[in-house]
PDB file of C-alpha atoms and ligand atoms in Angstrom:
ATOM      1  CA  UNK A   1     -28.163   0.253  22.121  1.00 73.00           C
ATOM      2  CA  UNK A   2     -24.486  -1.213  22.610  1.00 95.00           C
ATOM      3  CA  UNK A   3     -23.855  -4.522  23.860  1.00 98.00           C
ATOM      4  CA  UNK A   4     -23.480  -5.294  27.535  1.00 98.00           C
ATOM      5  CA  UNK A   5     -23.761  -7.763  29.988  1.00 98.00           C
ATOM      6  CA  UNK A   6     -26.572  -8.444  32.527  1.00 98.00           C
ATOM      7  CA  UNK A   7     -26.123  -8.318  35.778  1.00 98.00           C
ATOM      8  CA  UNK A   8     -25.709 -11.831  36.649  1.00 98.00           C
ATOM      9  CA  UNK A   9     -22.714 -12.043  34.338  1.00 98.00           C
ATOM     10  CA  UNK A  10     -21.130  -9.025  35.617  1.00 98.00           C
ATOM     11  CA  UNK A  11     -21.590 -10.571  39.348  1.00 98.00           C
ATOM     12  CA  UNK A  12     -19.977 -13.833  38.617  1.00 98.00           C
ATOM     13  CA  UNK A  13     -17.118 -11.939  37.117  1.00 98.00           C
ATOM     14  CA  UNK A  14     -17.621 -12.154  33.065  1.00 98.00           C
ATOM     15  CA  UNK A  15     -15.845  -9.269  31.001  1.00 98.00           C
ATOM     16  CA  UNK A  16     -17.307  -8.200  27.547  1.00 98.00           C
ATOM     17  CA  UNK A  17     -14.867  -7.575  24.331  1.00 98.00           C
ATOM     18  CA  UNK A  18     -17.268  -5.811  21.582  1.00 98.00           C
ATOM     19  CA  UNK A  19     -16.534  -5.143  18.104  1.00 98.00           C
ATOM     20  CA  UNK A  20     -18.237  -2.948  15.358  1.00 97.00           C
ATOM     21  CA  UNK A  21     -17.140  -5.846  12.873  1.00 97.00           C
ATOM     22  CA  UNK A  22     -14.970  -8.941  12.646  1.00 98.00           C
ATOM     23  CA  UNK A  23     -14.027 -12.111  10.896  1.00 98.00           C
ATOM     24  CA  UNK A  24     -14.620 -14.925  13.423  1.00 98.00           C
ATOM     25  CA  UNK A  25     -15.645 -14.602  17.151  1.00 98.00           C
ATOM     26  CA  UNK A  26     -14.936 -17.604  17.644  1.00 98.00           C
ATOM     27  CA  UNK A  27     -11.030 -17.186  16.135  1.00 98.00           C
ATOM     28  CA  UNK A  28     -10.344 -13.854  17.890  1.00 98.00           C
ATOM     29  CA  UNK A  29     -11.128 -15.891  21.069  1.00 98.00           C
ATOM     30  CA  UNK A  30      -8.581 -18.647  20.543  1.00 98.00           C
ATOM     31  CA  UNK A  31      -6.492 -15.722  19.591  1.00 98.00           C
ATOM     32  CA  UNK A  32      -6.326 -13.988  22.833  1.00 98.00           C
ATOM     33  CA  UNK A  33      -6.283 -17.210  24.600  1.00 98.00           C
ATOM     34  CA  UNK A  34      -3.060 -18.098  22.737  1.00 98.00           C
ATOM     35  CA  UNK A  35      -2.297 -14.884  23.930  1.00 98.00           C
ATOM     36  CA  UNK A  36      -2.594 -15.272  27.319  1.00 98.00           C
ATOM     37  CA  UNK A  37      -6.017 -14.553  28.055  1.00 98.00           C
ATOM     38  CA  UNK A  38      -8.371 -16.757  30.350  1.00 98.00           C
ATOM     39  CA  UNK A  39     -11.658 -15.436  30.532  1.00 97.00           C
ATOM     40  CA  UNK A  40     -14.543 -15.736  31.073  1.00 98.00           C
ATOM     41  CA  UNK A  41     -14.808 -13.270  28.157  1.00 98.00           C
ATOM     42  CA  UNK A  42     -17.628 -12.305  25.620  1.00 99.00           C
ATOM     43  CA  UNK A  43     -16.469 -11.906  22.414  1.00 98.00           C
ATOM     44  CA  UNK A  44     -19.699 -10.112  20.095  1.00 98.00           C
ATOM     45  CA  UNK A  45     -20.499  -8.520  17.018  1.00 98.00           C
ATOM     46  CA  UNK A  46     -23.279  -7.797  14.640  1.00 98.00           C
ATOM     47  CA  UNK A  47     -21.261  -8.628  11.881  1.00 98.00           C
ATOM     48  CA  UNK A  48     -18.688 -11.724  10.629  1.00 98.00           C
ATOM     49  CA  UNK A  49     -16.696 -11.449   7.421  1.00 97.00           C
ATOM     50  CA  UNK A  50     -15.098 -14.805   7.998  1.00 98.00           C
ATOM     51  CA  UNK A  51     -17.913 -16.922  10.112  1.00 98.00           C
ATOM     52  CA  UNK A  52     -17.342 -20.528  10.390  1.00 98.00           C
ATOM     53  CA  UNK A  53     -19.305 -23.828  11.632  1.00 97.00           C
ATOM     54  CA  UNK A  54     -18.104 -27.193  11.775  1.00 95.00           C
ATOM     55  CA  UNK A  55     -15.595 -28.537   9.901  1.00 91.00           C
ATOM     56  CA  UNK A  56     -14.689 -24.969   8.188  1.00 92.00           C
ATOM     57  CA  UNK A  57     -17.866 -24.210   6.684  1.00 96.00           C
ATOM     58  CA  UNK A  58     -19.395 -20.988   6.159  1.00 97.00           C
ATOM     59  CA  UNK A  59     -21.447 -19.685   8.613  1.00 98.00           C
ATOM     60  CA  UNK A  60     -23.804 -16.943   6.557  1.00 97.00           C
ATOM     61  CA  UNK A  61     -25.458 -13.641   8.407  1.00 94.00           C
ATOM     62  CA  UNK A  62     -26.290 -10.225   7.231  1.00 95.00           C
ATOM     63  CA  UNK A  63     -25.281  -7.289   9.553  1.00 97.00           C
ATOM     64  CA  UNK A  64     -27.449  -7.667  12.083  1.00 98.00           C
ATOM     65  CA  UNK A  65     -27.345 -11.125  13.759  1.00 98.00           C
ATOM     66  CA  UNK A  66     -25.768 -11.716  16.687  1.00 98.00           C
ATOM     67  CA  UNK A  67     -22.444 -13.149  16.768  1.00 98.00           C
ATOM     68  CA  UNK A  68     -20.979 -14.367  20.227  1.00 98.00           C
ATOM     69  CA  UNK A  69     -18.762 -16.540  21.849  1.00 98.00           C
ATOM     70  CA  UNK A  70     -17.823 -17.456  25.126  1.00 98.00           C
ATOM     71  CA  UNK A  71     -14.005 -17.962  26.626  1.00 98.00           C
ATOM     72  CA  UNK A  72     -13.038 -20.086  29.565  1.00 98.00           C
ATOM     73  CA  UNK A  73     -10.204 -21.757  30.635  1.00 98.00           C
ATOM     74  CA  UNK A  74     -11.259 -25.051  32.004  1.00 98.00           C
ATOM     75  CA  UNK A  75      -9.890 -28.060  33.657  1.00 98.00           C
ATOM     76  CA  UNK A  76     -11.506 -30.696  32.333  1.00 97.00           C
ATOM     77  CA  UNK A  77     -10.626 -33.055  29.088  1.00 97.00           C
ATOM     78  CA  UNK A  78     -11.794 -32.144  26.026  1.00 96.00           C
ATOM     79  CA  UNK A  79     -14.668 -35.062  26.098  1.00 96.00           C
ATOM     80  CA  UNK A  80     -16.141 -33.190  29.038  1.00 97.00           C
ATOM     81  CA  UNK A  81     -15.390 -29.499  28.023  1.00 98.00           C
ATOM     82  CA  UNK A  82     -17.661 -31.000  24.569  1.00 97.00           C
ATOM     83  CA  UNK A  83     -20.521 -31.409  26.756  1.00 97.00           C
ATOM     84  CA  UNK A  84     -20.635 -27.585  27.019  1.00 98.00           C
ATOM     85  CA  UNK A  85     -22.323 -27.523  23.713  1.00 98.00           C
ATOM     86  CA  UNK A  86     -25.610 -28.571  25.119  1.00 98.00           C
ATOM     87  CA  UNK A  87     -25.433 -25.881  28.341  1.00 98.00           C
ATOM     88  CA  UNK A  88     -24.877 -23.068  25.365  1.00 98.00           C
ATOM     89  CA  UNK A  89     -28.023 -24.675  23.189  1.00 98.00           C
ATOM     90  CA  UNK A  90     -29.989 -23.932  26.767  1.00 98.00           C
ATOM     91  CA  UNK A  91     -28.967 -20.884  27.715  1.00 98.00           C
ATOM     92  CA  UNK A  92     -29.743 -20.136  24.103  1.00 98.00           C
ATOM     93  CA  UNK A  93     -33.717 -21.162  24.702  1.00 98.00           C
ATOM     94  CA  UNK A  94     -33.417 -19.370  28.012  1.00 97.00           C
ATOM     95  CA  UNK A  95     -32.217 -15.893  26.823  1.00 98.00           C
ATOM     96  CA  UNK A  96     -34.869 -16.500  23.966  1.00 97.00           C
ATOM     97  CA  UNK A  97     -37.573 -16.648  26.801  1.00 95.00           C
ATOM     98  CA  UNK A  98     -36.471 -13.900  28.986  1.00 94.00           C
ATOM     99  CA  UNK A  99     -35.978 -11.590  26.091  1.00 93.00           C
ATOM    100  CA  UNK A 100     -39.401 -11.921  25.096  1.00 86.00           C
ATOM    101  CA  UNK A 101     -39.558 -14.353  22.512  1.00 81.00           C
ATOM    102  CA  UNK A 102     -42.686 -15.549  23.699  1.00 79.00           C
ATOM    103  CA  UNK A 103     -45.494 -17.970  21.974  1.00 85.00           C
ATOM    104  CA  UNK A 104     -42.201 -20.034  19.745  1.00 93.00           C
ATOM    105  CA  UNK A 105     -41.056 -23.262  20.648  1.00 94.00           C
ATOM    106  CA  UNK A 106     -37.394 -23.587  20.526  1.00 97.00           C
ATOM    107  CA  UNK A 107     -36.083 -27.007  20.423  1.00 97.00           C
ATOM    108  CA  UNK A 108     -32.760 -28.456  20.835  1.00 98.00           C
ATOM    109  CA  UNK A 109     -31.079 -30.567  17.891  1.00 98.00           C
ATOM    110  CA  UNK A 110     -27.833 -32.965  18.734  1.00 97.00           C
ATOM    111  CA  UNK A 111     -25.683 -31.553  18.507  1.00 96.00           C
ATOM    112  CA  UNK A 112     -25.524 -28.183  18.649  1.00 93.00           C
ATOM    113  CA  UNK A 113     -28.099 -26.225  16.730  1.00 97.00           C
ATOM    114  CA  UNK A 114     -31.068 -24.059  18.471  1.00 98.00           C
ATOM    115  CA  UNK A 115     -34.409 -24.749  15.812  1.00 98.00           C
ATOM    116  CA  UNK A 116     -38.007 -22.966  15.846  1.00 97.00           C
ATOM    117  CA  UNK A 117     -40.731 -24.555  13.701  1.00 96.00           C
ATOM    118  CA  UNK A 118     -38.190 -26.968  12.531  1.00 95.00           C
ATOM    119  CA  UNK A 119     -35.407 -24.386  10.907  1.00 97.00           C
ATOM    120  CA  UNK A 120     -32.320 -23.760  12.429  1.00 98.00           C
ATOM    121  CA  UNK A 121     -32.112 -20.056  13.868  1.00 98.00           C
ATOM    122  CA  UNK A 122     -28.692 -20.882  15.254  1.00 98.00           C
ATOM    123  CA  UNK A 123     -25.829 -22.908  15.540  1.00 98.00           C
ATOM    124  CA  UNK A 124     -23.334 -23.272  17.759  1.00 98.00           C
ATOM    125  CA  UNK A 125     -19.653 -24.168  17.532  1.00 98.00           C
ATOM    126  CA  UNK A 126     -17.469 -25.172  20.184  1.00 98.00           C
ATOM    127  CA  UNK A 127     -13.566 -24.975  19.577  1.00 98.00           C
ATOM    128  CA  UNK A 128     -10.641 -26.337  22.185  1.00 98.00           C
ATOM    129  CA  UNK A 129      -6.878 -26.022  22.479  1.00 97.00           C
ATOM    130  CA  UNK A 130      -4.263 -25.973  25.429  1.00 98.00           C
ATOM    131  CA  UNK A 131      -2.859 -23.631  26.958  1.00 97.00           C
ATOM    132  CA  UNK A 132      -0.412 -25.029  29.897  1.00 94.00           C
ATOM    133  CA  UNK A 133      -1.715 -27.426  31.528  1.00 95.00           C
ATOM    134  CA  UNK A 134      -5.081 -26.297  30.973  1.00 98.00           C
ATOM    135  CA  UNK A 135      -7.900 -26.010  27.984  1.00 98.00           C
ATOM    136  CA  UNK A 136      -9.207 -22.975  26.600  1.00 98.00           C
ATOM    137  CA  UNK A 137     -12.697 -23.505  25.274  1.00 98.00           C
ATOM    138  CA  UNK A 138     -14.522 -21.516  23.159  1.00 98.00           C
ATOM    139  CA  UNK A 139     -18.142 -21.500  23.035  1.00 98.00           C
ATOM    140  CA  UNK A 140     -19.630 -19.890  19.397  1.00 98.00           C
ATOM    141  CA  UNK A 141     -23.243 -19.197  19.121  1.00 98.00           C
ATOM    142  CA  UNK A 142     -24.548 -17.689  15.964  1.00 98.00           C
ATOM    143  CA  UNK A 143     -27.921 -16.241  15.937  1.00 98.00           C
ATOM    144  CA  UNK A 144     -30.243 -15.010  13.192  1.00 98.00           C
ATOM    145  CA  UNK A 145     -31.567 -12.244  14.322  1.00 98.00           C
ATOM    146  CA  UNK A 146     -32.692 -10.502  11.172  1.00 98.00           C
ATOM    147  CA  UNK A 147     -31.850 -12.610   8.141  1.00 98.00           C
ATOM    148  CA  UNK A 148     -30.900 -16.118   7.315  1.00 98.00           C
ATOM    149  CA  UNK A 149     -29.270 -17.941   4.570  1.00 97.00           C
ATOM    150  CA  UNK A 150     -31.862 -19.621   1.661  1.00 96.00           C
ATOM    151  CA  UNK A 151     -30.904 -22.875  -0.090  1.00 96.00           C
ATOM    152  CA  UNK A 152     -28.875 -24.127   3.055  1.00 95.00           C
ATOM    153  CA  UNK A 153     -29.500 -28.288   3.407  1.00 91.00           C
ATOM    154  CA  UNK A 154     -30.995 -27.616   6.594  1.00 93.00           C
ATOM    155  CA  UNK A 155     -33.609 -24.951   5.905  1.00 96.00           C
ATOM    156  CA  UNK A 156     -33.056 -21.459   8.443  1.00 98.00           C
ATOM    157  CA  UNK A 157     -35.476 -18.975   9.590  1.00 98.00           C
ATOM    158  CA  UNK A 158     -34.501 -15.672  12.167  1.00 98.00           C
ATOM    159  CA  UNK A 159     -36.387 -14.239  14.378  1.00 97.00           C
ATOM    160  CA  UNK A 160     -37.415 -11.151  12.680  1.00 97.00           C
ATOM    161  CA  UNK A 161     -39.288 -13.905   9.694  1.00 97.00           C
ATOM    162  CA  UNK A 162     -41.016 -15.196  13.300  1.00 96.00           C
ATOM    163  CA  UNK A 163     -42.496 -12.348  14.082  1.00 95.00           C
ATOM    164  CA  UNK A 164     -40.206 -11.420  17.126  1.00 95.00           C
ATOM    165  CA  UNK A 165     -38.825  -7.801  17.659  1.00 94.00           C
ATOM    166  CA  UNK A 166     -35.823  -8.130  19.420  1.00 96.00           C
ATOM    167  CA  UNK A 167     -32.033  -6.866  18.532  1.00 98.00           C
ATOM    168  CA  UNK A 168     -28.683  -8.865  18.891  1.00 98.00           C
ATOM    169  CA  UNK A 169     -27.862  -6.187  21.576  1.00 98.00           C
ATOM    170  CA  UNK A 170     -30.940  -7.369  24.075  1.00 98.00           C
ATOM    171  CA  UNK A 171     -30.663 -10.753  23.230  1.00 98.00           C
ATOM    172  CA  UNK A 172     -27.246 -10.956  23.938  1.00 98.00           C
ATOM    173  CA  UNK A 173     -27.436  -9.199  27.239  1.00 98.00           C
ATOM    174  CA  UNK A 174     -30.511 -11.788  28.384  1.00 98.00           C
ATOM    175  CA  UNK A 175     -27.533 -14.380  26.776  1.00 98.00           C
ATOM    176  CA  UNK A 176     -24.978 -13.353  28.904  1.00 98.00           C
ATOM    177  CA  UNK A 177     -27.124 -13.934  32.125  1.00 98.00           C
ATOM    178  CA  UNK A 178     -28.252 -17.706  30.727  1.00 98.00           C
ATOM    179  CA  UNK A 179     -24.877 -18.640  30.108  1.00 98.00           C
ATOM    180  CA  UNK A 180     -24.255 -17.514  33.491  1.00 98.00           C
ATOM    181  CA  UNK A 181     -26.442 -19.770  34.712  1.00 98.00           C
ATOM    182  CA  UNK A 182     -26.401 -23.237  32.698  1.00 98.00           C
ATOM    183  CA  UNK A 183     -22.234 -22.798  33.553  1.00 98.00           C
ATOM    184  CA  UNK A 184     -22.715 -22.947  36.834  1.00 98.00           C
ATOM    185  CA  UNK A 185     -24.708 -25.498  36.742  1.00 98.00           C
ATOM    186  CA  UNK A 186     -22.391 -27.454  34.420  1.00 98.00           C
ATOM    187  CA  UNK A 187     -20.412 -27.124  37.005  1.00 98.00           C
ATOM    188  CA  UNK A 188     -17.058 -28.519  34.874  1.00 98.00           C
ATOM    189  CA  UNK A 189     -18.990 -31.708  33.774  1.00 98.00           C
ATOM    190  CA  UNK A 190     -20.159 -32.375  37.056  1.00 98.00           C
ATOM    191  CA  UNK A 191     -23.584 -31.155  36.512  1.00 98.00           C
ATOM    192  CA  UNK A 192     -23.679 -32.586  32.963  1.00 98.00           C
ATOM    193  CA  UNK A 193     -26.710 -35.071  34.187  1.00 98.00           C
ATOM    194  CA  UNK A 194     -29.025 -32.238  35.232  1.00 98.00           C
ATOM    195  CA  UNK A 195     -27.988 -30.454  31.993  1.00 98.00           C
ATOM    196  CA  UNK A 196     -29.084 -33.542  30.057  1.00 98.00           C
ATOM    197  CA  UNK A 197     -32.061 -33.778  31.606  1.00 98.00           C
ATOM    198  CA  UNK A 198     -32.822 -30.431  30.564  1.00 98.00           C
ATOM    199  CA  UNK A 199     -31.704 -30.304  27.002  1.00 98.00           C
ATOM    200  CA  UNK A 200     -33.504 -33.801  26.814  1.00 98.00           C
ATOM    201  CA  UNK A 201     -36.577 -32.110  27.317  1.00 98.00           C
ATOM    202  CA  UNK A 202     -36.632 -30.020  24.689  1.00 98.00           C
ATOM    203  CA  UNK A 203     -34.969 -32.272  22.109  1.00 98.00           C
ATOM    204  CA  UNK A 204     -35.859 -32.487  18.634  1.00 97.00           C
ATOM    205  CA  UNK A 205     -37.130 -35.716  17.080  1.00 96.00           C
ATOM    206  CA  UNK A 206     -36.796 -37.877  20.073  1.00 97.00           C
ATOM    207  CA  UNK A 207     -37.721 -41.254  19.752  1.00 97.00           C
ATOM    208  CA  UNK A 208     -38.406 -40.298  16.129  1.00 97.00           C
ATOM    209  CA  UNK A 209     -36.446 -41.892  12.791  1.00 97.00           C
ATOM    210  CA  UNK A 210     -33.437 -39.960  12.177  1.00 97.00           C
ATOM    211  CA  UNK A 211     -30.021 -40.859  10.063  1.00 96.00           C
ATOM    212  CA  UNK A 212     -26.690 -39.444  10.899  1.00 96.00           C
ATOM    213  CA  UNK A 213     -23.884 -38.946   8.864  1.00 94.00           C
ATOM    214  CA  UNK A 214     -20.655 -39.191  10.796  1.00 89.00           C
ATOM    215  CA  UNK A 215     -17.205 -39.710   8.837  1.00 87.00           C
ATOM    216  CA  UNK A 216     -18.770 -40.599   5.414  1.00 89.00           C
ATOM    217  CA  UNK A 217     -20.611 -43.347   6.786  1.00 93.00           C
ATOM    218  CA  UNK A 218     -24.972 -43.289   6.900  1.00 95.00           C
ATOM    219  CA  UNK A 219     -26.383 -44.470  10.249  1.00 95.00           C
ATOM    220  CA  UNK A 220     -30.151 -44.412  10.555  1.00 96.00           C
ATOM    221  CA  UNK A 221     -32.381 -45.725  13.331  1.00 97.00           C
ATOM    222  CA  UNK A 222     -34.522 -44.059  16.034  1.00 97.00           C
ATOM    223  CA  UNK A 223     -33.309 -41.417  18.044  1.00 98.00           C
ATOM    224  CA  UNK A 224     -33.388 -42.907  21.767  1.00 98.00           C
ATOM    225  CA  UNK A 225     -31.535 -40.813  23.843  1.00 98.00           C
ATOM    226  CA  UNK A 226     -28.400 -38.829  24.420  1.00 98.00           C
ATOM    227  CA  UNK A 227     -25.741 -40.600  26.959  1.00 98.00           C
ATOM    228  CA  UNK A 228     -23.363 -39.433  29.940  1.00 96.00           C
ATOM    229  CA  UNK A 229     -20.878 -38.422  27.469  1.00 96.00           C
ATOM    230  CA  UNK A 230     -23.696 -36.388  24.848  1.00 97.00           C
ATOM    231  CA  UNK A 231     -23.777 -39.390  22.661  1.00 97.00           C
ATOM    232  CA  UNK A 232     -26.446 -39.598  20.547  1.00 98.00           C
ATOM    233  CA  UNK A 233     -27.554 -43.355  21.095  1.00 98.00           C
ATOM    234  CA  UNK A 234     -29.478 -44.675  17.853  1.00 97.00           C
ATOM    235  CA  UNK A 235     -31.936 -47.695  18.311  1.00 97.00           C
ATOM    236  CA  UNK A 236     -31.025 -49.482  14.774  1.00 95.00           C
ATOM    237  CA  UNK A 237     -33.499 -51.930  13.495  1.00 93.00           C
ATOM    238  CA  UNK A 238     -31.460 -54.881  14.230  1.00 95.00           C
ATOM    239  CA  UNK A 239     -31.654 -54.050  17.987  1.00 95.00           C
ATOM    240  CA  UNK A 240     -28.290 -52.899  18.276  1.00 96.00           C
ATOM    241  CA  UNK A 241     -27.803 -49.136  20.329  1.00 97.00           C
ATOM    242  CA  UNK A 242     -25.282 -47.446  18.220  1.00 95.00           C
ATOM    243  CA  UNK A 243     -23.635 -44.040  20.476  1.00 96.00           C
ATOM    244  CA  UNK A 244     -22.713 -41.631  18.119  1.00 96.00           C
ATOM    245  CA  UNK A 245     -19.961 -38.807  19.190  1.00 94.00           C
ATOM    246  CA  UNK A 246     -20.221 -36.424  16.040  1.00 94.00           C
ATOM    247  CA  UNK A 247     -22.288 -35.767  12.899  1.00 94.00           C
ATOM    248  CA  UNK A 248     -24.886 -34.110  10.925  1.00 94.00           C
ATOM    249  CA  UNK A 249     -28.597 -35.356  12.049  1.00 96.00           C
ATOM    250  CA  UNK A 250     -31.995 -35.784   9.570  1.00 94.00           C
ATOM    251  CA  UNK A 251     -34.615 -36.020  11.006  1.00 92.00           C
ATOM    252  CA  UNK A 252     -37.974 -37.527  10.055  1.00 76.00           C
ATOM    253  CA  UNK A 253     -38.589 -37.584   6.251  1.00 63.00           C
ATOM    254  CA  UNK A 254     -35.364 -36.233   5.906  1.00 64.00           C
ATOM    255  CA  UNK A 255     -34.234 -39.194   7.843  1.00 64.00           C
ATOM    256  CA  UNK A 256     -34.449 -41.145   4.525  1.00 61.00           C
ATOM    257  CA  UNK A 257     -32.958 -38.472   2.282  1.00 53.00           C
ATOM    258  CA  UNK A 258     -30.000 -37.854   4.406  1.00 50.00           C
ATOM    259  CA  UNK A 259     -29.262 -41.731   4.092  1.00 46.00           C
ATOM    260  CA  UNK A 260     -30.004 -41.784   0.647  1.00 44.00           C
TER     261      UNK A 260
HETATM  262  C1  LIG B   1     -22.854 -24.477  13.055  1.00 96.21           C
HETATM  263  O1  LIG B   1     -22.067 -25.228  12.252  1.00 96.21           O
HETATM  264  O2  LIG B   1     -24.058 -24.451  13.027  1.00 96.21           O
HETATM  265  C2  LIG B   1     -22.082 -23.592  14.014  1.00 96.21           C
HETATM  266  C3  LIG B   1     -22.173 -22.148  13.669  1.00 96.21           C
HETATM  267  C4  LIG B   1     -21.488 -21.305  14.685  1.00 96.21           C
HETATM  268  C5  LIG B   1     -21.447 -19.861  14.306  1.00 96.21           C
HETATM  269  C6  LIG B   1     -20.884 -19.016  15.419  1.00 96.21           C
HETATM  270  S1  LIG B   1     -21.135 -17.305  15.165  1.00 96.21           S
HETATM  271  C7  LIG B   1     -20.068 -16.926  16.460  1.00 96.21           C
HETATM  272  C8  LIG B   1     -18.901 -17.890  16.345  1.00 96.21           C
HETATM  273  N1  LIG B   1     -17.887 -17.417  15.446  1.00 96.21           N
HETATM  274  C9  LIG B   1     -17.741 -18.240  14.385  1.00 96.21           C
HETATM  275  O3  LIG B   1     -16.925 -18.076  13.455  1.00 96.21           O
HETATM  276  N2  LIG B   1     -18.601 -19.269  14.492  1.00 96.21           N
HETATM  277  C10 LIG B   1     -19.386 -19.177  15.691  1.00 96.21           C
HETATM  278  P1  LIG B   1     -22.595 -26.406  11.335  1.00 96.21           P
HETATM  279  O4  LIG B   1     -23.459 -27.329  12.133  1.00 96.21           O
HETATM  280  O5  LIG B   1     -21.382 -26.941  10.673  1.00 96.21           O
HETATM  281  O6  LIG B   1     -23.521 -25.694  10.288  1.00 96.21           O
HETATM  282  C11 LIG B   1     -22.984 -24.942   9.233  1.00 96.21           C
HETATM  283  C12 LIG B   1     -23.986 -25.044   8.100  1.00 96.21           C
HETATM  284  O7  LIG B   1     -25.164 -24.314   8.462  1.00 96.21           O
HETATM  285  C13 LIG B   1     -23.492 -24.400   6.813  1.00 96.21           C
HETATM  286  O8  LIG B   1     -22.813 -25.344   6.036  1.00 96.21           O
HETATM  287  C14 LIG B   1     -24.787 -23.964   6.148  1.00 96.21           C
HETATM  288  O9  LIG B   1     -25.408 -25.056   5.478  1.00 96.21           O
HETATM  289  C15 LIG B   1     -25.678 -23.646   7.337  1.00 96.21           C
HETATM  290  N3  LIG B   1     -25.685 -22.204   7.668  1.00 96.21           N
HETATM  291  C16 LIG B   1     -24.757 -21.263   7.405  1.00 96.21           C
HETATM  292  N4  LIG B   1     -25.117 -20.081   7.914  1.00 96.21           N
HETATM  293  C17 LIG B   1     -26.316 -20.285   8.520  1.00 96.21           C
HETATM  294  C18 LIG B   1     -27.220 -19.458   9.224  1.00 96.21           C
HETATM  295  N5  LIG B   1     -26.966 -18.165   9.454  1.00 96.21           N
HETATM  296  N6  LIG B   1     -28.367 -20.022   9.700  1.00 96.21           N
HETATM  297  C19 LIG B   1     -28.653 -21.321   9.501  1.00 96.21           C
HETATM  298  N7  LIG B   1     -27.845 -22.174   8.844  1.00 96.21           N
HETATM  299  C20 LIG B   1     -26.691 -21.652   8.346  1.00 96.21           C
END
């Protein structure tokens, strides 16, 4: 099977760039958008050389795994194109579903990673720069399909360790068709409340301990809610509601070691 995109996505206008092998998704969109592109354009592989996550670190997957990223050209500020994070972690779920990934819980974790049975089975990266007067955003989701990395601080599982038979080709294509969806009803930030509501309710750790660790500095509380903006708002001890705009999250008995 060779990738392609479902038929919502092909309605509403998407276009599909495919590739045997590459070094970043995400980069080869920013590339083209430098280069004049505007999207909305799929950018997938089933294999990265040069995979990255947040602040420049590795992102691991054997050949196999589905690599893809999202380009649009938005008008919005960069605070609001952010929130676009949360519509991908959704669509995510979604495509999950519809491809047949039934009987597994998939939860959302603030930010921006996609978990089953508390392992991260993907993460998701979104990178922003001008172009005119306008912002090109680039939406990165890595999923393991058939392998994950052992060792990494947040342990990862794929879908193939779950049990589930699918390939990066059909979950991509049931992808394509979420995304189509949750963007619309994003709706440039408009929509963000309805897509809080929804990522809300399948939120990891909610109202449960957590610590973050944002700019070398521990935070740890209760995990209330996320705000307007995709804040995460932590309930600290002393009664004070702390909103926190970027970070990695531990939850539960990690809570303690990741403030340690
Ligand atoms: C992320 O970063 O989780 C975002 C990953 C986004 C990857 C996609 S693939 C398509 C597109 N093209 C790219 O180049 N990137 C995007 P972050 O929250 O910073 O997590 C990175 C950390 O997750 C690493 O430091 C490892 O500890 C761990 N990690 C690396 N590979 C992993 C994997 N395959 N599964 C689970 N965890 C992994």
């Amino acid at each position: 099977m060779t990738f392609s995109l479902g038929p919502r996505a092909l309605s509403a206008g998407y276009r599909l760039a495919a590739f045997d092998r590459i070094g970043s998704t995400n980069a080869e969109a920013l590339k083209r958008a430098r280069g004049g592109e505007r999207g909305p354009l799929w950018f997938v592989t089933t294999e990265q050389t040069a995979g990255h996550g947040r602040r420049n670190r590795p992102w691991i997957a054997p050949r196999g795994n589905l690599a893809s990223s999202i380009l649009h050209v938005v008008d919005v500020p960069p605070a609001v194109a952010a929130t676009l994070g949360f519509a991908a972690g959704l669509a995510l779920a979604e495509a999950l579903r519809t491809a047949g990934a039934n009987g597994i819980e998939f939860a959302l974790k603030w930010p921006n990673d996609v978990m089953a049975q508390n392992r991260k089975i993907a993460g998701i990266l979104l990178e922003a720069e001008p172009v005119g007067e306008r912002l090109a955003v680039v939406v990165g989701i890595g999923t393991n399909v058939v392998g994950a990395p052992q060792g990494t601080p947040t342990p990862a599982t794929c879908l193939k360790a779950l049990g589930i038979d699918l390939t990066a080709e059909q979950l991509f294509l049931a992808l394509s068709d979420a995304w189509t969806e949750f963007y619309r009803i994003w709706d440039a930030g408009r929509g963000f409340a309805e897509i809080r509501k929804l990522w809300l309710a399948r939120a990891a750790g909610l109202r449960g301990p957590v610590s973050v660790v944002s700019g070398g500095v521990t935070i740890a509380g209760v995990f209330e809610t996320i705000d307007e903006a995709g804040c995460m708002i932590v309930a600290m001890a002393d009664g004070r509601r702390v909103p926190i705009s970027a970070g990695d999250v531990y939850f539960g008995t990690a809570a303690s070691a990741g403030a340690a």
